[in-house]
Coordinates of C-alpha atoms in Angstrom, one line a residue:
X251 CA 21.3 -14.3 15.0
X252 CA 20.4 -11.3 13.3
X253 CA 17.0 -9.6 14.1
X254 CA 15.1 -6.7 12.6
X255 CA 12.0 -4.9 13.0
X256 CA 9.8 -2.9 12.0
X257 CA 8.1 0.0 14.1
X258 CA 5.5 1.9 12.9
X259 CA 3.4 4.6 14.7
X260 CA -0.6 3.8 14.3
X261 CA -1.2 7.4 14.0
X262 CA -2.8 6.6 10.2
X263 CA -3.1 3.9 8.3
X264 CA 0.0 2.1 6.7
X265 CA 1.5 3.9 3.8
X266 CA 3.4 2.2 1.4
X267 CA 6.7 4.3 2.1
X268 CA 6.3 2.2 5.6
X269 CA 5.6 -1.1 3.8
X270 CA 9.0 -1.0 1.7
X271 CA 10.9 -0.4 4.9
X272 CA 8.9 -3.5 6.9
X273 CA 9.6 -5.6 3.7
X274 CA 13.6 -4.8 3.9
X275 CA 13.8 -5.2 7.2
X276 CA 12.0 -8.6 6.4
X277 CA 13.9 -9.7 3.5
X278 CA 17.3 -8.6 5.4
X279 CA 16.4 -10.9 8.3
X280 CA 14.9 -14.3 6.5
X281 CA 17.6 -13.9 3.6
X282 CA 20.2 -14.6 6.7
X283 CA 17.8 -17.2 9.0
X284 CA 16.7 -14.5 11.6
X285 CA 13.7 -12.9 12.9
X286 CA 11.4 -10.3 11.8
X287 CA 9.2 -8.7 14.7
X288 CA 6.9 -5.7 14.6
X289 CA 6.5 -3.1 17.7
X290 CA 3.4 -0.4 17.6
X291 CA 5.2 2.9 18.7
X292 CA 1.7 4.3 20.4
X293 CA 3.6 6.4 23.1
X294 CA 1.5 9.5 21.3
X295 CA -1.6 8.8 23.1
X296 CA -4.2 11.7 21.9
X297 CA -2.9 10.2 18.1
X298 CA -2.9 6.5 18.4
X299 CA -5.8 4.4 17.6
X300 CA -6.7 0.9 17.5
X301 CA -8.2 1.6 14.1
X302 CA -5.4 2.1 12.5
X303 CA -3.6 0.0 14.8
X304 CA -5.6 -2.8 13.3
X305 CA -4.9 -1.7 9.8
X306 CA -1.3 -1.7 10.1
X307 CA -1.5 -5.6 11.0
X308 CA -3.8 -6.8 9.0
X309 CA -1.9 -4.8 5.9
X310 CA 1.4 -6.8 6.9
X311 CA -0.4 -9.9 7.2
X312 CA -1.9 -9.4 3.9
X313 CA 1.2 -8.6 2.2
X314 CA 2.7 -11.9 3.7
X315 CA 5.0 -9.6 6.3
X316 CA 4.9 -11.5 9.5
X317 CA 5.9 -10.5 12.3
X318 CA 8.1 -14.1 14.4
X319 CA 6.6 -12.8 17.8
X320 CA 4.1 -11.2 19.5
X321 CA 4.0 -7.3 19.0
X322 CA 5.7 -5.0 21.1
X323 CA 3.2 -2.1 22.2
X324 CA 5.3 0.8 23.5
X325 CA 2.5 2.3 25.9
X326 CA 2.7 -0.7 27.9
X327 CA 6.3 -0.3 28.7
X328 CA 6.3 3.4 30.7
X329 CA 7.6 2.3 33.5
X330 CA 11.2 0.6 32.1
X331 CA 11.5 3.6 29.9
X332 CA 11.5 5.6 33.5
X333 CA 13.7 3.2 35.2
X334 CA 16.1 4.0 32.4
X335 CA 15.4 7.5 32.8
X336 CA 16.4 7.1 36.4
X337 CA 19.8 5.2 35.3
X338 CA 21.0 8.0 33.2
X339 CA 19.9 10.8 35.6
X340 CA 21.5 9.0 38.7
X341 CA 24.9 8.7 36.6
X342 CA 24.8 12.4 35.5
X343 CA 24.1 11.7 31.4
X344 CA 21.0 13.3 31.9
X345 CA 19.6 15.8 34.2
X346 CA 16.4 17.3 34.9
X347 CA 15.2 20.9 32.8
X348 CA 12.8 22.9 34.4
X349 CA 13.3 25.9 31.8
X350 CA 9.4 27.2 30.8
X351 CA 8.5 27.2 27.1
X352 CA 8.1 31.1 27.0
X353 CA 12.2 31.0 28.3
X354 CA 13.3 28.7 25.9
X355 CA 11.3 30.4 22.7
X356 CA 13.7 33.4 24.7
X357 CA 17.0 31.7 23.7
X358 CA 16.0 30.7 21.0
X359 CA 15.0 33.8 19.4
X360 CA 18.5 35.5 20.6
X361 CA 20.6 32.6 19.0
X362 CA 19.1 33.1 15.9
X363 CA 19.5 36.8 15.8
X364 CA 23.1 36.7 16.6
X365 CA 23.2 33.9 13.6
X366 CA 23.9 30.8 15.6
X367 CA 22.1 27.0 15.9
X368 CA 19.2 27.6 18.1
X369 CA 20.1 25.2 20.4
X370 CA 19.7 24.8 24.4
X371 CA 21.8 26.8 25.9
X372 CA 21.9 24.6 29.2
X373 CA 20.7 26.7 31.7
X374 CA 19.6 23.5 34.3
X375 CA 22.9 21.3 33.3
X376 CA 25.0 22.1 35.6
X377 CA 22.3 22.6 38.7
X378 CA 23.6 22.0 42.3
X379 CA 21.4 19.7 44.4
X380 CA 19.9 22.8 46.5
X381 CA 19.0 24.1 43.1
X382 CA 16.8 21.0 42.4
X383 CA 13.3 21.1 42.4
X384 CA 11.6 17.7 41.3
X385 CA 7.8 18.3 42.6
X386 CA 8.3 21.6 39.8
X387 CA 7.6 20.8 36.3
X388 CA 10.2 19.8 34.5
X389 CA 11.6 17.8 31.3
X390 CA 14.6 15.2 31.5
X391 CA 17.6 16.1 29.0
X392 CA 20.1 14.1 27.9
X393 CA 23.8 15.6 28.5
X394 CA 25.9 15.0 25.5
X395 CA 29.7 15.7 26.2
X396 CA 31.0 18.4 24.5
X397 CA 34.7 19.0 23.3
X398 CA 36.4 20.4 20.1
X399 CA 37.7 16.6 19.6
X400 CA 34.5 15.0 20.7
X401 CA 32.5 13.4 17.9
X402 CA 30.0 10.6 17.9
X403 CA 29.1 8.7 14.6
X404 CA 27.8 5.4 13.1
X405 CA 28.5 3.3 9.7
X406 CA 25.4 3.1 7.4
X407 CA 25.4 -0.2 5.4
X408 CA 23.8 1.4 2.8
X409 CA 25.8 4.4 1.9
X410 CA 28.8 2.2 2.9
X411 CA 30.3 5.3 4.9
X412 CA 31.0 6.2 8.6
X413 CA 29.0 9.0 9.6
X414 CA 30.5 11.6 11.9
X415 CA 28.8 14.3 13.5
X416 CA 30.6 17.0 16.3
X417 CA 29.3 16.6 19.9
X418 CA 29.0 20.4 20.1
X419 CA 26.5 20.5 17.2
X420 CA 24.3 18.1 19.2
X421 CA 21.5 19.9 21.7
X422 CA 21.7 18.4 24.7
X423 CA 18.0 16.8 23.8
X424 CA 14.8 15.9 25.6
X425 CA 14.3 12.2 26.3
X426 CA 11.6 12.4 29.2
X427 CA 8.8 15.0 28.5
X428 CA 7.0 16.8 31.4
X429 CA 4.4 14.3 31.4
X430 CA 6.6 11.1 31.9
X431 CA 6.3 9.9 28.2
X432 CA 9.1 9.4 26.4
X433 CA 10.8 11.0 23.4
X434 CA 11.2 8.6 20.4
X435 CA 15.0 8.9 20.9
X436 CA 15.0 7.7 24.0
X437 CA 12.0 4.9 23.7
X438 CA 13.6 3.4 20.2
X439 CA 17.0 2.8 21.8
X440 CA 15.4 1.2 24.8
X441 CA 13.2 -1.1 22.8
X442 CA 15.7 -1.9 20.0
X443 CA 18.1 -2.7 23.1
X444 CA 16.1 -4.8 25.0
X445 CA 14.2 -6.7 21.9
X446 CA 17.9 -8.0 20.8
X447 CA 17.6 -6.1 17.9
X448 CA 20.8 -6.4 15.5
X449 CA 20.4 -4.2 12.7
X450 CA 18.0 -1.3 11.8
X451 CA 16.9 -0.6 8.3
X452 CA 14.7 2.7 8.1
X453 CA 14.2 5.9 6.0
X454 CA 17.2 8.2 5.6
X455 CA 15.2 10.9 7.4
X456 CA 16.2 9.4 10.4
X457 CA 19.8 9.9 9.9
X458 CA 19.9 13.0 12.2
X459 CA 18.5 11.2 15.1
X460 CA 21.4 8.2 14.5
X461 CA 23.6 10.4 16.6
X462 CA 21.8 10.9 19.8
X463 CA 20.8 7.3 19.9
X464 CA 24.2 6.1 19.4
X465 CA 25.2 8.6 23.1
X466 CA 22.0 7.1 25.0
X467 CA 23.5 3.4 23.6
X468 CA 26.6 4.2 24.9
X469 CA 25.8 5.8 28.4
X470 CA 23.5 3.1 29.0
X471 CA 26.5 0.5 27.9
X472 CA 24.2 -1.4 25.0
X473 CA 26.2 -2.1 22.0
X474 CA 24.7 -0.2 19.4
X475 CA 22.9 -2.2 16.2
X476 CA 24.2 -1.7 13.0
X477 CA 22.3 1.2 10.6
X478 CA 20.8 1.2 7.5
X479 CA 19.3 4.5 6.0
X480 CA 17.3 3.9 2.6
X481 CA 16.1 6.6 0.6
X482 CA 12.8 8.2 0.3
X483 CA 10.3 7.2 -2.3
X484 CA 9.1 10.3 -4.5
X485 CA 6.8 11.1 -6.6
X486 CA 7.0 11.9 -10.3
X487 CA 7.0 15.2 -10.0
X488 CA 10.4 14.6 -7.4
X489 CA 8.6 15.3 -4.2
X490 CA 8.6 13.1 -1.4
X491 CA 5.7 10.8 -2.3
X492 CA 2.3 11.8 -0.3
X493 CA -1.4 12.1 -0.4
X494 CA -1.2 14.3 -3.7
X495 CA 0.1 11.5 -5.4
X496 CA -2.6 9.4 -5.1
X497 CA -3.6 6.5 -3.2
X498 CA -0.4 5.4 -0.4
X499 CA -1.9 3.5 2.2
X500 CA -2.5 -0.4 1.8
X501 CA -6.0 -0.1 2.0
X502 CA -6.4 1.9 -1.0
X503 CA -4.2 -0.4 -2.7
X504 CA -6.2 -3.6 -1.3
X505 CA -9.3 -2.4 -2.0
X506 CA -8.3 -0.8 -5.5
X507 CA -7.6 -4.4 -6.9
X508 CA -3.9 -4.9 -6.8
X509 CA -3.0 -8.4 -5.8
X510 CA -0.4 -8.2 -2.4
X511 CA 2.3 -10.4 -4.5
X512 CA 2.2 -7.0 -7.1
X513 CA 2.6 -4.7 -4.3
X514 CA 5.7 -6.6 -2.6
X515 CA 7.3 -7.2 -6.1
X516 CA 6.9 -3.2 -6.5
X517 CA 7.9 -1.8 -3.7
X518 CA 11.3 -3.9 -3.7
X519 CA 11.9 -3.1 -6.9
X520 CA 12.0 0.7 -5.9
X521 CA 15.4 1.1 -4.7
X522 CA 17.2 -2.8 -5.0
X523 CA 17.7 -4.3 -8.3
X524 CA 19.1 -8.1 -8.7
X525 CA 20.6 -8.3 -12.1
X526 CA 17.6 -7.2 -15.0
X527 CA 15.2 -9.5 -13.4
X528 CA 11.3 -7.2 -12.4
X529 CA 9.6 -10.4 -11.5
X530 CA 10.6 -12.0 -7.8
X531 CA 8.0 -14.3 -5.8
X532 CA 8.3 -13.6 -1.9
X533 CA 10.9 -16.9 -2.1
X534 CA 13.2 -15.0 -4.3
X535 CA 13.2 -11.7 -2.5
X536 CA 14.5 -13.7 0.0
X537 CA 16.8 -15.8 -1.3
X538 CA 18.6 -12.3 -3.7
X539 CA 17.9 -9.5 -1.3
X540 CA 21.1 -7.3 0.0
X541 CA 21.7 -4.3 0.9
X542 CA 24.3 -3.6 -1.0
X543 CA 21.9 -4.1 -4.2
X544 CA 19.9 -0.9 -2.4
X545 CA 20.3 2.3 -4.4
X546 CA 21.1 5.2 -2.6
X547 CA 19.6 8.0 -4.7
X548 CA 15.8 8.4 -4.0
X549 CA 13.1 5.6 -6.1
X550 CA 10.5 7.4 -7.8
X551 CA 7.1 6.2 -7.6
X552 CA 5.4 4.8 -10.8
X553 CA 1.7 3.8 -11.1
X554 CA 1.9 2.3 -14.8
X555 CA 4.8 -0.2 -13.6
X556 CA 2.7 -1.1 -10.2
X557 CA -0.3 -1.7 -12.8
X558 CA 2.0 -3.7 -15.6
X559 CA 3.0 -6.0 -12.3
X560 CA -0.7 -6.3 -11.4
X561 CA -1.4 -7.6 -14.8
X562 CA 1.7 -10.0 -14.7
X563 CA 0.0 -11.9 -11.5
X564 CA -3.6 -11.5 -12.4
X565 CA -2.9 -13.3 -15.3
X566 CA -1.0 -16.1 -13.6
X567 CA -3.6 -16.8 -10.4
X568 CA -6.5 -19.1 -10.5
X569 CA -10.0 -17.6 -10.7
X570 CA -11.3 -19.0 -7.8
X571 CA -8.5 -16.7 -5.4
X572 CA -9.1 -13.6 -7.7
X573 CA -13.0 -13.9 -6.7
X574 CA -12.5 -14.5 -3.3
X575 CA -10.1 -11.2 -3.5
X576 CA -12.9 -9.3 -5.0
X577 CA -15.2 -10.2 -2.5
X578 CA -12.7 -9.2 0.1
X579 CA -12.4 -5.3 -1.3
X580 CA -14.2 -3.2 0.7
X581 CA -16.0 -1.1 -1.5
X582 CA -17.4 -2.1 -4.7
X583 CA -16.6 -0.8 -8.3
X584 CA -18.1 2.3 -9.5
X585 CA -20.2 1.4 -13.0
X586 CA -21.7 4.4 -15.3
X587 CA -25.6 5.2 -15.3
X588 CA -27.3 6.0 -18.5
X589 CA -25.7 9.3 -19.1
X590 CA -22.1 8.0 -18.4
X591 CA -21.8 8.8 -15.0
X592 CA -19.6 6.8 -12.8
X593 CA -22.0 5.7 -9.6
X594 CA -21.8 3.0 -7.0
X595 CA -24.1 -0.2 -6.7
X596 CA -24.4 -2.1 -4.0
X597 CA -22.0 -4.3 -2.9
X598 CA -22.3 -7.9 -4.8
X599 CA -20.6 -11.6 -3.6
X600 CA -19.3 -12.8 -6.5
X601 CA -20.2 -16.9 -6.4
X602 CA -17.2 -19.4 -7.6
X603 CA -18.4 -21.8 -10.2
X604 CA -17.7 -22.4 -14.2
X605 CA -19.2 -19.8 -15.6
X606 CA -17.7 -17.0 -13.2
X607 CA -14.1 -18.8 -13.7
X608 CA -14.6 -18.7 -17.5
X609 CA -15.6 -15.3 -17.3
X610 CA -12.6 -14.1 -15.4
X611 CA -10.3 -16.2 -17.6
X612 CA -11.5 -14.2 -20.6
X613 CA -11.2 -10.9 -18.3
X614 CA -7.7 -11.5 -17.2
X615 CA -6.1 -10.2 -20.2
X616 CA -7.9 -7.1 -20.4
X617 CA -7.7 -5.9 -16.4
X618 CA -4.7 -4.5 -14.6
X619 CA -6.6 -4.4 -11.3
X620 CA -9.3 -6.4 -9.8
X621 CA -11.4 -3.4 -9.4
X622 CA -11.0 -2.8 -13.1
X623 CA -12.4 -6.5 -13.6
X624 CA -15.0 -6.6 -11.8
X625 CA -16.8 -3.7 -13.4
X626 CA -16.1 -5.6 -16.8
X627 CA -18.0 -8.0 -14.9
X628 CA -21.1 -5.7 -14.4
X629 CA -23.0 -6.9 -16.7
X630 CA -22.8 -10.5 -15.6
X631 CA -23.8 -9.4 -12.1
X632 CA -26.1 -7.4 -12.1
X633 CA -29.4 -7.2 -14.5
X634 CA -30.2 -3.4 -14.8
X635 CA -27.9 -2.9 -17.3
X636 CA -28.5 0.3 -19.4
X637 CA -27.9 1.3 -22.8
X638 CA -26.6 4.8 -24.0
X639 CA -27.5 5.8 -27.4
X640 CA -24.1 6.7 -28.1
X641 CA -23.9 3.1 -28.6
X642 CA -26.2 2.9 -31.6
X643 CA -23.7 5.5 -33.5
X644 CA -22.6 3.4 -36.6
X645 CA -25.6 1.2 -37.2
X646 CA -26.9 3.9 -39.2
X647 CA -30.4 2.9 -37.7
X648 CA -32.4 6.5 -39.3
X649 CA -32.0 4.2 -42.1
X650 CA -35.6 1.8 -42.1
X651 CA -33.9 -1.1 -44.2
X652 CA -30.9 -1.3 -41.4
X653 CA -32.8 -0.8 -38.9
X654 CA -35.4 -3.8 -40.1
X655 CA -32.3 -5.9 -40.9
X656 CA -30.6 -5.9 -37.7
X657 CA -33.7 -6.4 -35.9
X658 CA -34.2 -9.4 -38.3
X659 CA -30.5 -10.6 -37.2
X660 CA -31.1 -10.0 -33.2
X661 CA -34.9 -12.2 -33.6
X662 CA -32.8 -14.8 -35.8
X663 CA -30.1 -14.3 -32.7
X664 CA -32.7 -14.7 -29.7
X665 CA -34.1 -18.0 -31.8
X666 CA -30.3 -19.5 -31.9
X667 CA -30.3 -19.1 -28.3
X668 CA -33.4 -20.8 -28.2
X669 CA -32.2 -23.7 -29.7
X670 CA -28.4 -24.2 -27.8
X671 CA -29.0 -27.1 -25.4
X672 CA -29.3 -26.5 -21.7
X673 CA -26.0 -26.0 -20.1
X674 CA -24.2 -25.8 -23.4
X675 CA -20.5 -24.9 -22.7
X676 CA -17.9 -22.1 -24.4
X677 CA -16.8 -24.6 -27.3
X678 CA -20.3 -25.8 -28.0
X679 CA -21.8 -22.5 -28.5
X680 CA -18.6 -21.3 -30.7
X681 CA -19.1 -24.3 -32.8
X682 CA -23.0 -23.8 -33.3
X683 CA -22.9 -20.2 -33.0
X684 CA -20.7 -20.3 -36.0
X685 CA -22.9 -22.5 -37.9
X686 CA -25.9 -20.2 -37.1
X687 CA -23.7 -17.2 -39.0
X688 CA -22.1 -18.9 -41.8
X689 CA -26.1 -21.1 -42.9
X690 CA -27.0 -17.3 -43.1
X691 CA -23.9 -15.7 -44.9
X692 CA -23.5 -13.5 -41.7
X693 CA -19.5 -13.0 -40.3
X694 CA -18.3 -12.7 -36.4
X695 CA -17.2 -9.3 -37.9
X696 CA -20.2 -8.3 -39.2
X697 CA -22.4 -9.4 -36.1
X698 CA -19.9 -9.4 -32.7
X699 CA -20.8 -5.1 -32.6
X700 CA -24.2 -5.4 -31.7
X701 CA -24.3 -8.9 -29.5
X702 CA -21.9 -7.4 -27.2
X703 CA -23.6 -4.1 -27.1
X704 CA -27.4 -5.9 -26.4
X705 CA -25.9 -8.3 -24.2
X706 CA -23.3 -6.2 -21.9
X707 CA -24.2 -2.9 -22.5
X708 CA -20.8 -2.0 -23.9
X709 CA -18.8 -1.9 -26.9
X710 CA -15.6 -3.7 -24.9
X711 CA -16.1 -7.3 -23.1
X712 CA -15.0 -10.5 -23.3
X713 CA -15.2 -13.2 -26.1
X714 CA -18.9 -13.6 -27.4
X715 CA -18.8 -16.7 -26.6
X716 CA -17.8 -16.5 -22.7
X717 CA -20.1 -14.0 -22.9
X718 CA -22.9 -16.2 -23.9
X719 CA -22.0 -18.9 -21.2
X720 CA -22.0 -16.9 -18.8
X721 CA -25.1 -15.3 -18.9
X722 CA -26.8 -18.7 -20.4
X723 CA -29.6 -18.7 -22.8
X724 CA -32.6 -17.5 -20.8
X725 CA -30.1 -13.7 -19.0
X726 CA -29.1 -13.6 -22.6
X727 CA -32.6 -13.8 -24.5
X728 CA -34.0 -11.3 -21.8
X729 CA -31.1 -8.8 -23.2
X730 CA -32.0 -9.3 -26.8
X731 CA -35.3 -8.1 -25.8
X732 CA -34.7 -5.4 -23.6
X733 CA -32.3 -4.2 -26.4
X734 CA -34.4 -4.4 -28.9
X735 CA -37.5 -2.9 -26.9
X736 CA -34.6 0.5 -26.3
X737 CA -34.0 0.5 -30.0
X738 CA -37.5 1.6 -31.1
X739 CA -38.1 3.6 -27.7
X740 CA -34.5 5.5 -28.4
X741 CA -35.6 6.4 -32.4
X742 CA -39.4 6.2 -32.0

């Protein structure tokens, strides 16, 4: 049975780099009937923390990427990483180093000046027992036969290609440090060993460490997995995607408004292709996904198609999940002050019921992100909505007869609210709000301008009418009002 996993260190929270490879190694292993687990690398114990530990699973379990059994935690596995230790050490593939840091910087140094690899030059390999000195500080290092005809190499599925690498241009390399932790070398192979695990799917900066895995595999007699290198996600400048990109962890994406279906549908789509198709649910990732459909040049990261997909499933979700999806961002949408400064308000549950899913149905079309919608949705939640006098610019209000004639319209306005039954829903107030314009020679055209503007605060919102239902006659007549009181303070 094949079984993949993913193994991320909880050194920071979960970058979407690491998502695409959990989401391959996923996809590779359900596409065939296997398993998908998940081990937390925490052997760096200053670095690890349970925050972010806590971020990385609760990321994967957003994003539907589940691990089939219970997480591996390497801290808690020391002591077989040391009996291992012991194995190789007792059959002479490894030995004990008890060079200082000040001697190997020594070697180091003299390599380079005489132009060759700075590599260890193996001053404790060959120590006779006598020469042994175990109570004295010392790392364990793996001893990788040399030879002009040695080699040591793996196939990567992906590139399709056996890679080959000389024995003599591998360093015979740390795999127990002074302190008894292990070197992720060392650890990976144990783990992936003893965890069944069939094939490994990661980034292709790994590919230099293949090698020495492939040795410890060998001296150790494990057969080892098959390999998988995929290529790096970059930026659209062409640098390896980071910080000055933008947002790359989860969070940010969670908590920015982008639905977890969008993300998965994205990040697959950098690097595997399955015919011309862009959209795939979970179920057809699963069913299509190959790696030989995996590109081997690097995927370059693009925000406008990530936000084109967002749209796509916004659109097609029920309003009741996208407000409990709001609700569940952590921070709340920025909204502009008086002046047009973005600021924060407080945080705001959003309640379910027919007027929010109306208003969200009208929103849908015009948000790419959730975050983006619900500060459309400002003006329905909160009351202290503020008006800019750049928003009376083409009213021509310094003129008294326009001025007195849309005040005329917004009292004539305030008394159609008036007169709308209680509870009166979007097609009733179309059809009578209609009535009210045409019985006064007034068009939507004409009149939409300044309803929106008195009753959102903004030139963009939704329909007029979802606008009215929404807010219901008595929120509404309050913003005639208040608009209406700003007009004279804003010219008088």
């Amino acid at each position: 049975m094949i079984k993949t996993r993913f193994a991320p260190s909880p050194t920071g929270f979960l970058h979407i780099g690491g998502v695409r490879t959990a989401l391959f190694n996923y996809l590779f292993a359900k596409h065939s009937g296997g398993k998908f687990v998940l081990r937390i690398e925490d052997t760096d114990l200053e670095r690890s923390l349970k925050e972010y530990e806590k971020d990385i699973i609760d990321s994967l379990n957003w994003l539907g990427i589940n691990s089939d059994e219970e997480a591996v935690h390497q801290s808690k596995r020391f002591d077989i990483y040391r009996s291992y230790c012991g194995r190789l050490t007792t059959n002479r593939h490894a030995y004990n180093c008890y060079c200082s840091e000040e001697l190997l910087e020594e070697d180091r140094n003299r390599l380079i000046s005489e132009g060759k690899k700075p590599m260890y030059v193996g001053r404790c390999r060959n120590l006779k027992p006598e020469e042994e000195n175990p109570a004295k500080p010392h790392v364990v290092r793996f001893k990788v036969e040399r030879g002009d005809n040695l080699t040591t190499g793996f196939r990567d599925m992906i590139r399709d290609q056996y890679v080959v690498v000389s024995n003599n241009e591998i360093d015979d390399f740390v795999i127990m440090r002074a302190d008894g932790v292990p070197t992720y070398n060392f650890a990976v192979v144990i783990d992936d060993a003893l965890m069944n695990i069939t094939h490994i799917i990661r980034g292709d900066d790994h590919i230099s460490n293949t090698p020495k895995q492939v040795l410890i595999y060998n001296a150790l007699g494990f057969t080892p997995p098959e390999f998988a290198h995929v290529s790096m996600i970059l930026g659209e400048d062409g640098k390896r995607l980071s910080k000055r990109h933008g947002a790359t962890s989860v969070k940010h994406y969670k908590n920015g408004g982008f639905l977890p279906e969008a993300l998965n549908n994205y990040l697959v789509r950098l690097g595997w292709s399955y015919g011309n198709e862009e959209i795939f649910s979970m179920e057809d990732m699963i069913k299509h996904f190959s790696l030989k459909n995996i590109n081997r040049s690097s995927a370059v990261f693009n925000m406008e198609k990530l936000l084109w997909l967002n749209s796509h499933y916004i659109k097609s979700s029920p309003p009741e999940r996208l407000i409990n999806m709001i609700n569940d961002m952590d921070v709340d949408a920025g909204v502009k002050d008086a002046n047009g400064k973005r600021t924060r308000k407080r945080r705001l549950k959003i309640e379910a019921g027919d007027k929010t899913a109306s208003l969200i149905e009208a929103l849908k079309p015009r948000s790419k992100t959730l975050r983006e919608m619900k500060e459309k949705m400002h003006f329905y939640l909160y009351d202290d909505i503020t008006y800019n006098g750049s928003l009376l610019s083409g009213f021509n209000f310094n003129d008294g007869e326009n001025l007195n004639k849309e005040v005329s319209f917004l009292n004539e306005f305030m008394l159609f609210l008036e007169s709308l039954p209680d509870n009166s829903g979007v097609n009733l107030i179309k059809e009578r709000f209609n009535s009210f314009l045409s019985g006064h020679n007034w068009t939507l055209k004409e009149k939409a301008m300044i309803i929106r503007i008195a009753l959102t605060g903004e030139k963009v919102s939704p329909g007029i009418y979802e606008v009215i239902y929404a807010l219901g006659k008595k929120r509404s007549g309050g913003r005639i009002l208040k608009f209406i009181d700003f007009i004279h303070n804003y010219l008088f």
